[in-house]
Short mmCIF file of C-alpha atoms and ligand atoms in Angstrom, two decimals:
data_model
loop_
_atom_site.label_atom_id
_atom_site.label_comp_id
_atom_site.label_asym_id
_atom_site.label_seq_id
_atom_site.Cartn_x
_atom_site.Cartn_y
_atom_site.Cartn_z
CA MET A 1 27.94 8.78 13.04
CA HIS A 2 23.75 8.15 12.98
CA ARG A 3 23.35 5.70 10.03
CA ILE A 4 19.58 5.16 9.25
CA PRO A 5 18.35 3.99 6.75
CA PHE A 6 15.51 4.48 5.24
CA PHE A 7 14.65 0.54 5.24
CA SER A 8 16.22 -1.96 6.23
CA TYR A 9 16.05 -5.29 4.15
CA PRO A 10 18.48 -7.50 5.20
CA ALA A 11 16.50 -6.91 9.45
CA LEU A 12 13.29 -7.52 8.08
CA PHE A 13 14.32 -11.60 8.35
CA THR A 14 17.46 -10.58 11.56
CA ALA A 15 14.93 -8.98 13.34
CA GLN A 16 13.49 -13.06 13.68
CA GLU A 17 15.92 -15.36 11.87
CA ARG A 18 15.70 -18.85 14.66
CA GLU A 19 11.50 -17.84 14.65
CA PHE A 20 11.45 -17.48 10.85
CA GLN A 21 14.40 -21.15 10.51
CA ALA A 22 11.41 -22.96 12.47
CA VAL A 23 8.64 -21.78 9.55
CA PHE A 24 10.81 -22.26 7.51
CA SER A 25 12.26 -26.37 8.74
CA ASP A 26 8.89 -27.11 9.13
CA VAL A 27 7.43 -26.34 5.99
CA GLY A 28 10.32 -28.01 3.53
CA ARG A 29 10.28 -30.94 5.81
CA ARG A 30 5.86 -30.95 5.17
CA GLY A 31 6.93 -30.96 0.72
CA ALA A 32 4.95 -28.15 1.12
CA PHE A 33 4.80 -25.89 -1.17
CA ILE A 34 1.69 -25.01 -3.87
CA LYS A 35 -1.25 -24.65 -2.36
CA GLN A 36 -1.00 -26.48 0.80
CA GLN A 37 -2.45 -26.42 4.10
CA ASP A 38 -0.24 -23.15 4.90
CA LEU A 39 -2.00 -21.60 2.77
CA TYR A 40 -5.47 -21.97 2.85
CA ASP A 41 -4.83 -21.37 7.00
CA PHE A 42 -3.71 -17.54 6.29
CA GLU A 43 -5.98 -17.34 3.70
CA LYS A 44 -8.74 -17.55 6.54
CA SER A 45 -6.98 -15.89 8.93
CA LEU A 46 -6.48 -12.81 6.65
CA ALA A 47 -10.34 -12.34 5.69
CA ALA A 48 -11.53 -12.66 9.14
CA PHE A 49 -8.76 -9.84 10.24
CA LEU A 50 -10.05 -7.31 8.03
CA GLY A 51 -13.58 -8.57 7.79
CA VAL A 52 -14.17 -10.08 4.41
CA SER A 53 -15.48 -13.59 3.51
CA HIS A 54 -12.42 -14.32 1.12
CA ALA A 55 -9.33 -14.38 0.99
CA LEU A 56 -7.32 -15.77 -2.22
CA GLY A 57 -3.19 -15.53 -1.67
CA VAL A 58 -0.83 -14.37 -5.25
CA GLY A 59 2.07 -13.85 -6.98
CA ASN A 60 1.63 -9.84 -6.60
CA ALA A 61 -0.61 -7.60 -5.52
CA THR A 62 0.56 -5.98 -9.11
CA ASP A 63 -1.62 -8.91 -10.45
CA GLY A 64 -4.26 -9.46 -7.79
CA LEU A 65 -4.87 -5.52 -8.95
CA GLU A 66 -6.14 -7.17 -11.95
CA VAL A 67 -7.26 -10.67 -10.80
CA ALA A 68 -9.65 -8.04 -8.66
CA LEU A 69 -10.27 -5.80 -12.04
CA LEU A 70 -11.05 -8.55 -14.11
CA ALA A 71 -13.24 -10.53 -11.84
CA ALA A 72 -15.30 -7.72 -11.10
CA GLY A 73 -16.24 -7.39 -14.62
CA ILE A 74 -13.92 -4.44 -16.24
CA ARG A 75 -14.11 -4.54 -19.57
CA PRO A 76 -11.53 -3.60 -22.65
CA ASN A 77 -12.56 0.12 -23.11
CA ASP A 78 -13.79 1.22 -20.21
CA GLU A 79 -11.94 3.83 -18.23
CA VAL A 80 -10.77 3.08 -14.63
CA ILE A 81 -10.37 5.88 -12.21
CA LEU A 82 -7.07 6.51 -10.07
CA SER A 83 -5.28 9.02 -8.11
CA SER A 84 -1.92 10.34 -10.14
CA HIS A 85 -0.28 9.66 -6.72
CA THR A 86 -0.29 5.56 -6.98
CA MET A 87 2.75 3.05 -7.68
CA LEU A 88 2.86 2.27 -11.63
CA ALA A 89 1.49 -1.07 -10.17
CA THR A 90 -2.37 0.49 -10.22
CA ALA A 91 -2.20 1.72 -13.66
CA VAL A 92 -0.39 -1.19 -15.31
CA ALA A 93 -3.80 -3.55 -13.24
CA VAL A 94 -6.12 -1.53 -15.48
CA HIS A 95 -4.19 -1.22 -18.36
CA PHE A 96 -3.79 -4.91 -18.66
CA ALA A 97 -7.41 -5.22 -17.46
CA GLY A 98 -7.71 -4.10 -20.88
CA ALA A 99 -9.15 -0.42 -19.48
CA THR A 100 -7.66 2.77 -19.81
CA PRO A 101 -6.53 4.12 -16.48
CA VAL A 102 -7.78 7.91 -16.01
CA PRO A 103 -5.15 10.40 -13.71
CA VAL A 104 -7.35 12.41 -11.50
CA GLU A 105 -5.46 14.76 -8.63
CA CYS A 106 -5.14 13.41 -4.48
CA GLY A 107 -5.69 16.07 -2.10
CA PRO A 108 -4.12 17.67 0.66
CA ASP A 109 -4.26 14.09 1.99
CA HIS A 110 -1.68 13.37 -1.33
CA LEU A 111 -4.70 9.96 -1.53
CA ILE A 112 -7.60 10.13 -4.83
CA ASP A 113 -9.16 13.42 -4.70
CA PRO A 114 -13.21 12.63 -5.45
CA ALA A 115 -13.96 15.79 -6.22
CA ALA A 116 -10.97 15.14 -8.77
CA ALA A 117 -12.70 12.27 -9.42
CA GLU A 118 -16.30 13.37 -10.56
CA ALA A 119 -15.63 15.47 -12.43
CA ALA A 120 -13.69 13.04 -14.29
CA VAL A 121 -16.32 10.56 -15.15
CA THR A 122 -17.82 10.10 -18.98
CA SER A 123 -19.87 7.80 -20.83
CA ARG A 124 -17.41 5.12 -20.18
CA THR A 125 -16.43 4.69 -16.61
CA ARG A 126 -16.65 1.57 -15.22
CA ALA A 127 -14.81 2.27 -11.96
CA ILE A 128 -12.60 4.15 -9.48
CA MET A 129 -10.14 2.44 -7.58
CA PRO A 130 -8.62 4.45 -4.61
CA THR A 131 -4.76 3.80 -4.11
CA GLN A 132 -5.77 3.47 0.24
CA LEU A 133 -1.52 5.35 0.11
CA ASN A 134 0.90 5.63 2.89
CA GLY A 135 -1.31 3.69 4.86
CA ARG A 136 -4.99 5.60 5.46
CA THR A 137 -7.29 4.66 4.25
CA CYS A 138 -9.20 7.55 1.52
CA GLU A 139 -12.53 9.42 1.85
CA MET A 140 -14.45 6.44 1.44
CA ASP A 141 -17.62 7.62 1.98
CA ALA A 142 -17.38 10.85 -0.68
CA LEU A 143 -15.85 8.70 -3.17
CA GLY A 144 -18.94 5.13 -2.29
CA ARG A 145 -21.01 8.84 -2.46
CA ILE A 146 -20.01 8.81 -6.89
CA ALA A 147 -19.90 5.65 -7.34
CA ALA A 148 -23.54 4.90 -6.85
CA LYS A 149 -25.17 8.18 -7.80
CA HIS A 150 -22.98 7.57 -11.98
CA SER A 151 -23.55 3.27 -10.91
CA LEU A 152 -19.67 2.66 -10.39
CA LEU A 153 -17.37 -0.06 -9.28
CA ILE A 154 -14.92 0.48 -6.37
CA VAL A 155 -12.02 -1.52 -6.44
CA GLU A 156 -9.34 -0.60 -3.68
CA ASP A 157 -5.16 -0.40 -3.81
CA ALA A 158 -5.17 -1.60 -0.90
CA ALA A 159 -1.28 -3.13 -1.44
CA GLN A 160 -0.19 0.07 1.67
CA ALA A 161 -2.93 -0.29 3.53
CA LEU A 162 -3.41 -3.75 5.34
CA GLY A 163 -5.19 -2.40 8.41
CA SER A 164 -6.02 0.87 7.91
CA ARG A 165 -9.47 1.90 8.50
CA TYR A 166 -11.63 4.34 8.32
CA LYS A 167 -15.17 4.95 9.62
CA GLY A 168 -13.76 1.74 11.83
CA ARG A 169 -14.21 -0.34 8.34
CA CYS A 170 -10.92 -1.80 6.75
CA ALA A 171 -9.02 -0.65 4.09
CA GLY A 172 -9.59 -3.25 1.58
CA SER A 173 -13.41 -3.88 2.78
CA PHE A 174 -15.18 -0.95 0.65
CA GLY A 175 -15.30 -2.10 -3.02
CA VAL A 176 -16.19 -4.99 -4.79
CA ALA A 177 -12.98 -6.63 -5.17
CA ALA A 178 -9.25 -5.09 -3.41
CA ALA A 179 -5.74 -6.41 -3.67
CA ILE A 180 -2.58 -6.10 -0.77
CA SER A 181 1.42 -6.19 -1.07
CA PHE A 182 2.87 -8.27 1.07
CA TYR A 183 5.97 -6.43 -1.00
CA PRO A 184 8.97 -7.31 1.62
CA ALA A 185 8.98 -3.84 2.88
CA LYS A 186 4.97 -3.38 3.42
CA VAL A 187 3.82 -3.94 6.58
CA LEU A 188 2.88 -6.96 6.32
CA GLY A 189 6.09 -8.65 4.63
CA CYS A 190 7.31 -12.00 3.25
CA LEU A 191 11.08 -12.62 1.84
CA GLY A 192 10.30 -12.47 -2.25
CA ASP A 193 7.06 -11.21 -3.49
CA GLY A 194 3.56 -11.83 -2.91
CA GLY A 195 -0.13 -11.00 -2.13
CA ALA A 196 -3.65 -11.17 -2.19
CA VAL A 197 -7.29 -10.38 -3.28
CA VAL A 198 -10.07 -9.03 -1.34
CA THR A 199 -13.77 -9.68 -1.59
CA ASP A 200 -16.74 -10.07 -0.27
CA ASP A 201 -18.33 -11.41 -3.54
CA ALA A 202 -18.83 -14.43 -3.59
CA ASN A 203 -18.55 -15.24 -7.72
CA VAL A 204 -15.97 -12.61 -7.48
CA TYR A 205 -14.13 -15.09 -5.39
CA ALA A 206 -14.83 -17.48 -7.86
CA ARG A 207 -13.32 -16.23 -9.90
CA ALA A 208 -10.41 -14.49 -8.83
CA PHE A 209 -9.49 -18.11 -8.63
CA GLU A 210 -9.91 -19.13 -11.89
CA LEU A 211 -8.02 -16.84 -13.15
CA CYS A 212 -5.42 -17.33 -10.76
CA ASN A 213 -5.19 -20.89 -11.28
CA PHE A 214 -5.43 -21.32 -15.05
CA GLY A 215 -9.09 -21.00 -15.62
CA ARG A 216 -9.99 -23.84 -13.82
CA ASN A 217 -12.57 -23.75 -10.71
CA MET A 218 -12.51 -25.17 -7.51
CA ALA A 219 -13.80 -28.63 -9.09
CA GLY A 220 -10.93 -28.45 -11.34
CA GLU A 221 -12.77 -28.17 -14.43
CA VAL A 222 -11.31 -25.34 -17.15
CA VAL A 223 -14.01 -22.68 -17.67
CA ARG A 224 -12.27 -19.90 -18.98
CA TRP A 225 -9.23 -18.73 -19.91
CA GLY A 226 -6.55 -17.98 -17.13
CA PHE A 227 -2.83 -17.72 -16.18
CA ASN A 228 -1.11 -19.20 -13.03
CA SER A 229 -0.90 -16.00 -9.66
CA ARG A 230 0.53 -17.90 -7.04
CA LEU A 231 1.28 -17.17 -2.97
CA ASP A 232 3.53 -19.41 -2.18
CA ASN A 233 2.81 -21.89 0.64
CA MET A 234 6.12 -20.86 2.13
CA HIS A 235 5.69 -16.92 2.31
CA ALA A 236 1.95 -17.79 3.20
CA ALA A 237 3.26 -19.63 6.47
CA MET A 238 5.64 -17.01 6.72
CA LEU A 239 2.59 -15.02 6.65
CA LEU A 240 0.78 -16.15 8.91
CA PHE A 241 3.37 -16.66 11.62
CA GLN A 242 3.82 -12.62 10.89
CA LEU A 243 0.23 -11.51 10.96
CA LYS A 244 -0.26 -13.14 15.00
CA GLN A 245 1.83 -9.72 15.81
CA TYR A 246 1.06 -7.71 13.47
CA ASP A 247 -1.62 -6.11 16.24
CA ARG A 248 2.19 -4.93 17.91
CA VAL A 249 3.68 -3.65 14.65
CA MET A 250 0.32 -1.20 13.79
CA CYS A 251 1.27 -0.37 17.48
CA ARG A 252 4.11 0.40 16.99
CA ARG A 253 4.33 1.90 14.08
CA ARG A 254 2.03 4.34 14.84
CA GLN A 255 3.39 5.51 18.25
CA LEU A 256 7.05 6.43 15.76
CA ALA A 257 4.03 8.54 13.98
CA SER A 258 3.61 10.11 17.54
CA LEU A 259 6.40 10.07 17.87
CA TYR A 260 7.77 11.96 14.46
CA THR A 261 4.66 15.26 14.72
CA GLU A 262 5.48 15.76 19.11
CA SER A 263 8.83 16.57 17.65
CA LEU A 264 8.32 18.39 14.33
CA LYS A 265 4.82 20.29 14.74
CA ASP A 266 6.10 23.76 15.49
CA VAL A 267 8.63 23.51 12.46
CA ALA A 268 6.25 25.21 9.41
CA GLU A 269 8.92 24.53 6.75
CA VAL A 270 7.18 20.84 6.76
CA VAL A 271 3.80 18.84 6.55
CA LEU A 272 3.86 16.57 8.86
CA PRO A 273 0.18 13.38 8.31
CA PRO A 274 -2.11 13.29 9.77
CA ALA A 275 -1.29 12.53 13.81
CA PRO A 276 -2.66 8.80 14.64
CA ASP A 277 -5.30 10.85 17.01
CA ALA A 278 -5.90 13.40 14.43
CA ASP A 279 -9.03 12.40 13.43
CA PRO A 280 -11.44 9.53 14.96
CA ASP A 281 -12.87 8.50 11.10
CA HIS A 282 -9.40 7.16 10.66
CA PHE A 283 -7.41 4.85 11.57
CA ASP A 284 -3.98 5.43 9.76
CA ILE A 285 -1.18 2.20 10.04
CA TYR A 286 1.51 4.67 8.35
CA GLN A 287 2.94 2.61 6.07
CA ASN A 288 5.26 5.75 4.65
CA TYR A 289 5.89 9.02 6.83
CA GLU A 290 5.52 10.90 3.93
CA ILE A 291 5.71 14.47 5.12
CA GLU A 292 6.34 18.26 2.52
CA ALA A 293 8.55 20.20 2.64
CA LYS A 294 10.20 23.30 1.24
CA ARG A 295 13.25 22.68 -0.60
CA ARG A 296 13.01 20.12 -0.36
CA ASP A 297 16.09 18.08 -2.95
CA ALA A 298 18.65 20.44 -0.41
CA LEU A 299 16.45 18.83 2.85
CA LYS A 300 16.75 15.40 1.00
CA GLU A 301 20.64 15.72 0.75
CA HIS A 302 21.41 17.30 4.26
CA LEU A 303 19.92 13.72 5.63
CA GLN A 304 21.86 11.90 4.12
CA LYS A 305 24.88 13.62 4.59
CA CYS A 306 23.08 13.23 8.41
CA GLY A 307 22.95 9.40 7.81
CA ILE A 308 19.31 9.89 7.36
CA GLY A 309 18.21 7.55 3.87
CA THR A 310 14.63 9.18 3.40
CA LEU A 311 13.42 8.26 0.18
CA ILE A 312 10.57 10.15 -2.68
CA GLN A 313 7.44 8.09 -3.28
CA TRP A 314 7.35 6.19 -7.75
CA GLY A 315 11.29 7.94 -7.34
CA GLY A 316 9.12 11.62 -7.71
CA GLN A 317 7.49 10.58 -11.07
CA ALA A 318 3.40 10.38 -10.68
CA ILE A 319 1.22 8.87 -13.19
CA HIS A 320 0.65 11.41 -15.42
CA HIS A 321 3.95 12.16 -15.99
CA LEU A 322 4.49 9.16 -17.31
CA LYS A 323 4.48 10.47 -21.67
CA ALA A 324 6.58 7.29 -22.93
CA LEU A 325 3.17 5.27 -21.79
CA GLY A 326 0.63 8.18 -23.46
CA PHE A 327 -0.45 10.32 -20.67
CA THR A 328 -1.19 13.63 -21.53
CA GLN A 329 -3.70 14.70 -18.31
CA ASN A 330 -2.10 18.49 -16.69
CA LEU A 331 -2.49 18.27 -13.27
CA PRO A 332 -1.35 20.78 -11.05
CA TYR A 333 -2.03 19.72 -7.67
CA THR A 334 0.55 16.44 -7.38
CA ASP A 335 1.92 18.36 -9.12
CA ARG A 336 3.76 20.37 -6.90
CA LEU A 337 2.65 18.49 -4.43
CA PHE A 338 5.54 16.18 -6.38
CA THR A 339 7.97 18.90 -6.13
CA ARG A 340 7.92 18.73 -2.00
CA MET A 341 6.93 15.22 -0.72
CA LEU A 342 9.62 13.33 0.55
CA MET A 343 8.91 9.58 2.45
CA LEU A 344 10.90 9.50 6.69
CA PRO A 345 11.82 6.08 8.21
CA MET A 346 9.20 4.64 8.72
CA ASN A 347 9.91 0.90 9.97
CA MET A 348 10.72 -1.81 12.55
CA SER A 349 14.40 -1.20 13.20
CA LEU A 350 13.66 2.11 14.41
CA ASP A 351 13.66 3.37 18.23
CA ASP A 352 12.89 6.16 19.59
CA GLY A 353 16.11 7.62 19.88
CA ASP A 354 16.16 7.36 15.74
CA VAL A 355 13.19 9.26 14.91
CA HIS A 356 14.77 11.74 17.36
CA TYR A 357 17.92 12.36 16.14
CA VAL A 358 15.06 12.66 11.88
CA SER A 359 14.07 14.94 13.83
CA ASP A 360 16.43 16.94 15.20
CA SER A 361 18.34 16.58 12.37
CA ILE A 362 15.36 18.13 10.61
CA ARG A 363 14.74 21.50 12.58
CA SER A 364 19.02 22.13 12.23
CA PHE A 365 18.32 22.37 8.54
CA PHE A 366 15.63 24.95 9.06
CA GLY A 367 17.47 26.52 11.31
CA HIS A 368 15.12 25.57 14.44
CA LYS A 369 16.68 25.21 17.71
CA LEU A 370 16.75 21.89 19.22
C1 PLP B 1 3.64 -1.58 -4.16
C2 PLP B 1 2.35 -1.18 -4.29
C3 PLP B 1 1.43 -2.23 -5.13
C4 PLP B 1 2.47 -3.91 -6.25
O1 PLP B 1 2.90 -3.71 -5.08
P1 PLP B 1 3.59 -5.49 -6.24
O2 PLP B 1 3.35 -6.63 -4.37
O3 PLP B 1 4.33 -5.19 -5.42
O4 PLP B 1 3.04 -6.09 -7.22
C5 PLP B 1 0.82 -1.18 -5.57
N1 PLP B 1 -0.22 -0.19 -5.64
C6 PLP B 1 0.59 0.30 -4.16
C7 PLP B 1 0.07 1.64 -3.76
C8 PLP B 1 2.18 -0.27 -3.43
O5 PLP B 1 2.41 0.89 -2.76
#
C-alpha cells in the first residue's frame, strides 16, 4: 500500500544530509555558535529576499511576534485584532506583550475578514495582526485602509508565509513589523526552533534587538529590560544554505497545488484553495493545502485507511474556542469552517504520483470516477 505521511520530519534532514553535515562541520569547527557571521549573513539575505531593511534572528516566531508587538509600541490595555483561525501563538504573543487579543471571523479565503476586523475596532484597539495563513497573504489593501482610517498599527504574523506576495509585495513587509517561523515543518524549516522579526523601521529594529538581547543596545549598553531570544548560528547557517534554493521550493509547492487543482476541481464535495494562477494579485507559497470537505471526519478516516496522513489545523480549535483563556466571542463562520477544513499532504517529499494517489482516494470516497 501507498504510505504518504502528512509530513516526514526525517526527510527534512535526509533529503540533504551530506550538505547539512558539511554546514555543521564548518560551523562546528569554527566554534561559531552564538551571534556569529552566519547569523548576520542570513539576516541580511532574509531582509533582501523580503525587500525590507532589517531582519533579526530570534528563538522562534512566537517570541518574534511578542517582540514585534512590543517594539512597535503595543502597551498594556491595548486591544489587538486577529483572526480566530490562527495558531495559539498569535494570541499568546499579544497576551505576553500585555495587550488583549480580540479574535474575529475569517472569510472564505480562511484569512482574516477585513469587514469583521473593522467591526471589532474599539477605542482601545491599537493594532491589527493579520495571519498570512497557509502561505497566502491577506487582503492587505483593505486592511491597510482600515488601519489608516482608525490609526492602527499592522503587525503581521507571517510565520507561514515566507515568500508569499500580494500585489508584488512580500508578506512581512506590509506592517510596522512581522515575524517569520523556521519551525521544521514550515516551508523554510530548520532542525529545531527558529524565527525572525522583520521590519523597515530602524527604531523598531533597534528596540527588537534590545528586547532580545537582555536590554543591551548595539553598543552593548543596557537601555531597558530585555530577555534572551536568539537564532542559533548553526541554524542560521543551515537556513542560509536553504534560502539559496528557496525559489525551487516555492515553485515545486505551487506545482503540487496545480496538480491537486487539476485532479480535484470537478469534485463538488470539496472546496480547494485558489490555484497558483487563479488571481494575479496573489502569489501563494502553499505552506499548507487546506481544503474544505463535506463529511470531513469520515473523509479523514478514509484517507487514513488509504495510508494518507492529513491534519486538521490547530487540532480543530480556533482561538475563540479556547474557553480556558477567557474568550467569549461567537464566530459562526469560523465555527462552521472548523467542521469542514482539512489539510492534505503538501511538502517537498511528495512526487506527482503521490498527489494523484491522494486525489484518487478523495474521488473514490465521494464516488467520483477516477
Ligand atoms: C508556526 C506558527 C507560529 C509560531 O511559530 P514558532 O516558530 O513555532 O514559534 C505562529 N503563527 C503561526 C500562524 C504559525 O503557523
